[in-house]
GROMACS .gro file of C-alpha atoms in nm:
model
  237
    1MET     CA    1  -1.091  -4.268   4.657
    2ARG     CA    2  -1.257  -4.663   4.610
    3ARG     CA    3  -1.122  -4.815   4.345
    4PHE     CA    4  -1.434  -4.966   4.050
    5TRP     CA    5  -1.279  -5.331   4.108
    6SER     CA    6  -1.247  -5.338   4.385
    7SER     CA    7  -1.563  -5.291   4.491
    8ARG     CA    8  -1.757  -5.637   4.585
    9GLU     CA    9  -2.079  -5.398   4.525
   10PHE     CA   10  -1.999  -5.285   4.136
   11ILE     CA   11  -1.926  -5.651   4.090
   12THR     CA   12  -2.211  -5.823   4.227
   13SER     CA   13  -2.418  -5.541   3.988
   14ILE     CA   14  -2.181  -5.681   3.669
   15LEU     CA   15  -2.371  -5.945   3.725
   16LEU     CA   16  -2.699  -5.900   3.799
   17LEU     CA   17  -2.710  -5.735   3.467
   18CYS     CA   18  -2.571  -5.940   3.222
   19GLY     CA   19  -2.744  -6.218   3.406
   20THR     CA   20  -2.550  -6.486   3.646
   21GLY     CA   21  -2.669  -6.795   3.521
   22PRO     CA   22  -2.712  -6.826   3.103
   23VAL     CA   23  -2.359  -6.477   3.023
   24PHE     CA   24  -2.122  -6.630   3.329
   25ALA     CA   25  -2.243  -6.961   3.296
   26GLN     CA   26  -2.047  -7.291   3.173
   27GLU     CA   27  -2.324  -7.334   2.899
   28PRO     CA   28  -2.462  -7.222   2.774
   29SER     CA   29  -2.078  -6.993   2.598
   30ALA     CA   30  -2.296  -6.703   2.451
   31PRO     CA   31  -2.611  -6.507   2.613
   32PRO     CA   32  -2.958  -6.623   2.466
   33GLU     CA   33  -3.111  -6.425   2.259
   34ASN     CA   34  -3.373  -6.267   2.416
   35THR     CA   35  -3.064  -6.142   2.638
   36THR     CA   36  -2.817  -5.893   2.543
   37VAL     CA   37  -2.502  -5.741   2.739
   38LYS     CA   38  -2.263  -5.422   2.492
   39LEU     CA   39  -1.949  -5.274   2.641
   40THR     CA   40  -1.820  -4.902   2.594
   41TYR     CA   41  -1.603  -4.741   2.680
   42TYR     CA   42  -1.544  -4.386   2.629
   43LEU     CA   43  -1.320  -4.004   2.674
   44ASP     CA   44  -1.458  -3.695   2.785
   45THR     CA   45  -1.305  -3.396   2.712
   46ARG     CA   46  -1.371  -3.297   3.052
   47ASP     CA   47  -1.100  -3.517   3.103
   48TYR     CA   48  -1.197  -3.864   3.239
   49ASN     CA   49  -1.269  -4.239   3.106
   50THR     CA   50  -1.621  -4.363   3.113
   51LEU     CA   51  -1.637  -4.728   3.114
   52ASN     CA   52  -2.052  -4.845   2.939
   53ILE     CA   53  -2.163  -5.198   3.112
   54LEU     CA   54  -2.519  -5.229   2.886
   55GLY     CA   55  -2.748  -5.573   2.896
   56SER     CA   56  -3.083  -5.595   2.850
   57SER     CA   57  -3.327  -5.889   2.898
   58GLN     CA   58  -3.740  -5.991   2.674
   59GLY     CA   59  -3.932  -6.226   2.734
   60LEU     CA   60  -3.925  -6.276   3.156
   61PRO     CA   61  -4.211  -6.406   3.295
   62LEU     CA   62  -4.576  -6.246   3.246
   63GLY     CA   63  -4.412  -6.004   3.023
   64PHE     CA   64  -4.185  -5.846   3.150
   65SER     CA   65  -3.872  -5.706   3.037
   66VAL     CA   66  -3.565  -5.583   3.186
   67TRP     CA   67  -3.295  -5.328   3.120
   68GLY     CA   68  -2.979  -5.185   3.228
   69PHE     CA   69  -2.630  -5.042   3.279
   70ILE     CA   70  -2.366  -4.918   3.562
   71ASP     CA   71  -2.142  -4.610   3.429
   72VAL     CA   72  -1.801  -4.601   3.637
   73HIS     CA   73  -1.656  -4.285   3.542
   74SER     CA   74  -1.309  -4.127   3.719
   75ASN     CA   75  -1.358  -3.803   3.785
   76GLN     CA   76  -1.379  -3.489   3.576
   77LYS     CA   77  -1.033  -3.296   3.585
   78VAL     CA   78  -0.771  -3.501   3.725
   79SER     CA   79  -0.611  -3.617   3.374
   80GLY     CA   80  -0.346  -3.782   3.524
   81GLU     CA   81  -0.634  -4.004   3.694
   82ARG     CA   82  -0.891  -4.077   3.408
   83PHE     CA   83  -0.798  -4.393   3.427
   84ASP     CA   84  -0.873  -4.446   3.764
   85LEU     CA   85  -1.229  -4.608   3.700
   86SER     CA   86  -1.383  -4.447   4.084
   87ARG     CA   87  -1.716  -4.372   4.087
   88TYR     CA   88  -2.084  -4.504   3.912
   89PHE     CA   89  -2.418  -4.430   3.821
   90MET     CA   90  -2.583  -4.725   3.742
   91GLU     CA   91  -3.021  -4.755   3.635
   92TYR     CA   92  -3.259  -5.036   3.597
   93ARG     CA   93  -3.549  -5.032   3.430
   94LEU     CA   94  -3.845  -5.271   3.462
   95ASN     CA   95  -4.070  -5.259   3.182
   96ARG     CA   96  -4.438  -5.462   3.103
   97ALA     CA   97  -4.656  -5.329   2.801
   98PHE     CA   98  -4.949  -5.339   2.831
   99ASP     CA   99  -5.218  -5.499   2.654
  100PRO     CA  100  -5.384  -5.311   2.327
  101LYS     CA  101  -5.698  -5.490   2.433
  102TRP     CA  102  -5.723  -5.269   2.805
  103PHE     CA  103  -5.677  -4.931   2.553
  104HIS     CA  104  -5.966  -4.949   2.295
  105GLY     CA  105  -5.639  -5.023   2.047
  106ALA     CA  106  -5.379  -4.850   2.124
  107ARG     CA  107  -5.098  -4.959   2.075
  108GLY     CA  108  -4.684  -4.885   2.226
  109LEU     CA  109  -4.832  -4.837   2.625
  110GLY     CA  110  -4.680  -4.992   3.001
  111PHE     CA  111  -4.589  -4.903   3.277
  112GLN     CA  112  -4.232  -4.957   3.472
  113ALA     CA  113  -4.013  -4.986   3.705
  114GLU     CA  114  -3.667  -4.784   3.783
  115TYR     CA  115  -3.420  -4.779   3.985
  116ASN     CA  116  -3.091  -4.554   4.055
  117ASP     CA  117  -2.859  -4.573   4.226
  118PHE     CA  118  -2.448  -4.299   4.292
  119ASN     CA  119  -2.140  -4.281   4.462
  120GLY     CA  120  -2.184  -4.202   4.885
  121SER     CA  121  -2.455  -4.320   5.067
  122ARG     CA  122  -2.818  -4.203   5.095
  123ASN     CA  123  -2.815  -4.123   4.726
  124ALA     CA  124  -2.990  -4.469   4.604
  125VAL     CA  125  -3.404  -4.398   4.507
  126ALA     CA  126  -3.629  -4.638   4.255
  127ARG     CA  127  -3.923  -4.467   4.002
  128LEU     CA  128  -4.217  -4.582   3.900
  129GLY     CA  129  -4.420  -4.445   3.580
  130LEU     CA  130  -4.588  -4.536   3.269
  131THR     CA  131  -4.379  -4.509   2.928
  132TYR     CA  132  -4.557  -4.476   2.493
  133LYS     CA  133  -4.308  -4.599   2.267
  134HIS     CA  134  -4.439  -4.598   1.854
  135GLY     CA  135  -4.272  -4.539   1.572
  136LEU     CA  136  -4.243  -4.254   1.263
  137GLU     CA  137  -4.473  -4.343   1.051
  138ARG     CA  138  -4.532  -4.062   0.909
  139ILE     CA  139  -4.192  -4.094   0.713
  140LYS     CA  140  -4.225  -4.357   0.487
  141ASN     CA  141  -4.008  -4.665   0.621
  142TYR     CA  142  -3.880  -4.535   0.855
  143LYS     CA  143  -3.777  -4.761   1.066
  144GLY     CA  144  -3.688  -4.505   1.422
  145TRP     CA  145  -3.868  -4.490   1.736
  146LEU     CA  146  -3.928  -4.254   2.074
  147ARG     CA  147  -4.034  -4.319   2.380
  148TRP     CA  148  -4.253  -4.087   2.637
  149ARG     CA  149  -4.191  -4.209   2.981
  150VAL     CA  150  -4.296  -4.015   3.309
  151HIS     CA  151  -4.255  -4.103   3.648
  152PRO     CA  152  -4.517  -3.917   3.851
  153TYR     CA  153  -4.376  -4.108   4.179
  154GLU     CA  154  -4.029  -4.105   4.370
  155THR     CA  155  -3.943  -4.267   4.669
  156ASP     CA  156  -3.742  -3.988   4.788
  157GLY     CA  157  -4.024  -3.711   4.784
  158THR     CA  158  -3.766  -3.485   4.625
  159GLY     CA  159  -3.998  -3.474   4.326
  160TRP     CA  160  -4.052  -3.638   3.963
  161GLN     CA  161  -3.883  -3.733   3.608
  162ALA     CA  162  -4.057  -3.653   3.247
  163SER     CA  163  -3.836  -3.825   2.956
  164VAL     CA  164  -3.739  -3.989   2.642
  165ILE     CA  165  -3.516  -4.203   2.489
  166TYR     CA  166  -3.505  -4.238   2.121
  167SER     CA  167  -3.376  -4.387   1.797
  168LEU     CA  168  -3.312  -4.258   1.467
  169PRO     CA  169  -3.120  -4.422   1.237
  170ILE     CA  170  -2.952  -4.210   0.977
  171THR     CA  171  -2.851  -4.513   0.704
  172GLU     CA  172  -2.746  -4.842   0.712
  173ARG     CA  173  -2.439  -4.834   0.943
  174ILE     CA  174  -2.510  -4.528   1.031
  175GLY     CA  175  -2.770  -4.306   1.324
  176ILE     CA  176  -2.811  -4.134   1.674
  177SER     CA  177  -2.928  -4.225   1.975
  178GLY     CA  178  -3.013  -4.106   2.321
  179PHE     CA  179  -3.213  -3.931   2.582
  180ALA     CA  180  -3.343  -3.644   2.692
  181ASP     CA  181  -3.464  -3.652   3.084
  182LEU     CA  182  -3.598  -3.366   3.352
  183ASN     CA  183  -3.572  -3.367   3.650
  184ILE     CA  184  -3.837  -3.176   3.824
  185ASN     CA  185  -3.795  -3.079   4.210
  186ASN     CA  186  -3.947  -2.986   4.417
  187GLY     CA  187  -3.920  -2.606   4.566
  188GLN     CA  188  -3.595  -2.627   4.335
  189THR     CA  189  -3.440  -2.630   4.019
  190ASN     CA  190  -3.519  -2.798   3.807
  191ARG     CA  191  -3.232  -2.986   3.554
  192TRP     CA  192  -3.246  -3.131   3.241
  193ILE     CA  193  -2.957  -3.442   3.207
  194VAL     CA  194  -2.929  -3.460   2.765
  195GLU     CA  195  -2.722  -3.699   2.581
  196PRO     CA  196  -2.717  -3.754   2.261
  197GLN     CA  197  -2.522  -4.052   2.139
  198ILE     CA  198  -2.426  -4.088   1.694
  199ASN     CA  199  -2.336  -4.437   1.631
  200ILE     CA  200  -2.145  -4.624   1.371
  201LYS     CA  201  -2.139  -4.933   1.256
  202LEU     CA  202  -1.795  -5.023   1.245
  203ASN     CA  203  -1.896  -5.432   1.180
  204HIS     CA  204  -2.179  -5.714   1.338
  205ARG     CA  205  -1.989  -5.666   1.687
  206PHE     CA  206  -1.770  -5.298   1.677
  207SER     CA  207  -1.926  -4.922   1.637
  208ALA     CA  208  -1.723  -4.652   1.687
  209VAL     CA  209  -1.931  -4.373   1.912
  210ILE     CA  210  -1.975  -3.986   1.932
  211GLU     CA  211  -2.190  -3.801   2.226
  212TYR     CA  212  -2.250  -3.469   2.361
  213ARG     CA  213  -2.278  -3.446   2.773
  214PHE     CA  214  -2.507  -3.250   2.935
  215ASN     CA  215  -2.645  -3.299   3.328
  216GLY     CA  216  -2.770  -2.967   3.482
  217PHE     CA  217  -2.687  -3.102   3.799
  218GLU     CA  218  -2.258  -3.107   3.744
  219GLU     CA  219  -2.369  -2.748   3.603
  220ALA     CA  220  -2.497  -2.634   3.956
  221ASN     CA  221  -2.145  -2.812   4.062
  222SER     CA  222  -1.865  -2.457   4.040
  223ARG     CA  223  -1.591  -2.774   4.042
  224LEU     CA  224  -1.702  -2.872   3.809
  225SER     CA  225  -1.820  -2.892   3.424
  226GLY     CA  226  -2.197  -2.946   3.296
  227SER     CA  227  -2.118  -3.054   2.958
  228GLY     CA  228  -1.828  -3.179   2.803
  229ALA     CA  229  -1.880  -3.494   2.432
  230ALA     CA  230  -1.698  -3.854   2.477
  231PHE     CA  231  -1.543  -4.076   2.195
  232GLY     CA  232  -1.573  -4.454   2.236
  233LEU     CA  233  -1.641  -4.674   2.097
  234GLY     CA  234  -1.839  -5.022   2.232
  235MET     CA  235  -1.874  -5.400   2.135
  236GLU     CA  236  -2.140  -5.649   2.183
  237LEU     CA  237  -2.058  -5.964   2.344
   0.00000   0.00000   0.00000
């Protein structure tokens, strides 16, 4: 099995995600204010580990922003190889909010292009669709939000995807975030991928996380377990 750290493809992807220019150059020594990078390391109850590398950048030309991550995993149910990060999944999103004037003052609508890839050949797929982000105004002074997404076009022609992403603060230090993806597969069983996560902020840089994971594609594989819990520590760079 190929190891992560020996793969030129993975290392190149990390550099692209985090920004080879402003993040890794000698000057400036830190990412600009509109760029964030976060690392989180998880221990999954199914005897494998995950390194998550997440980055985002706002204020790109023409009103675009980018968000994306790489998950690098060891193999399930092989406890002696928990630290052998040999498989990966990556997801990048290019976003553009619509001007409210185009929709009679309605705010939160936008366009999104998404790219996914994971281990193996011919697993890359791109999606195009729309998003709608809104706060929860009915709860007084609440800062939580939801983002609904629908991607009716997929380059592999197998179906389409709908999902919701959320951020739900509980206190100043504790919150719930995550997503639920519904993959509509033409002529096959539809599959859910769901990952809610409790975030506990320890200080301005570190946070503890507890995540529930369900993957319908793994659930359909007799050699894998589709659900589990993961406990991790995150660090913002």
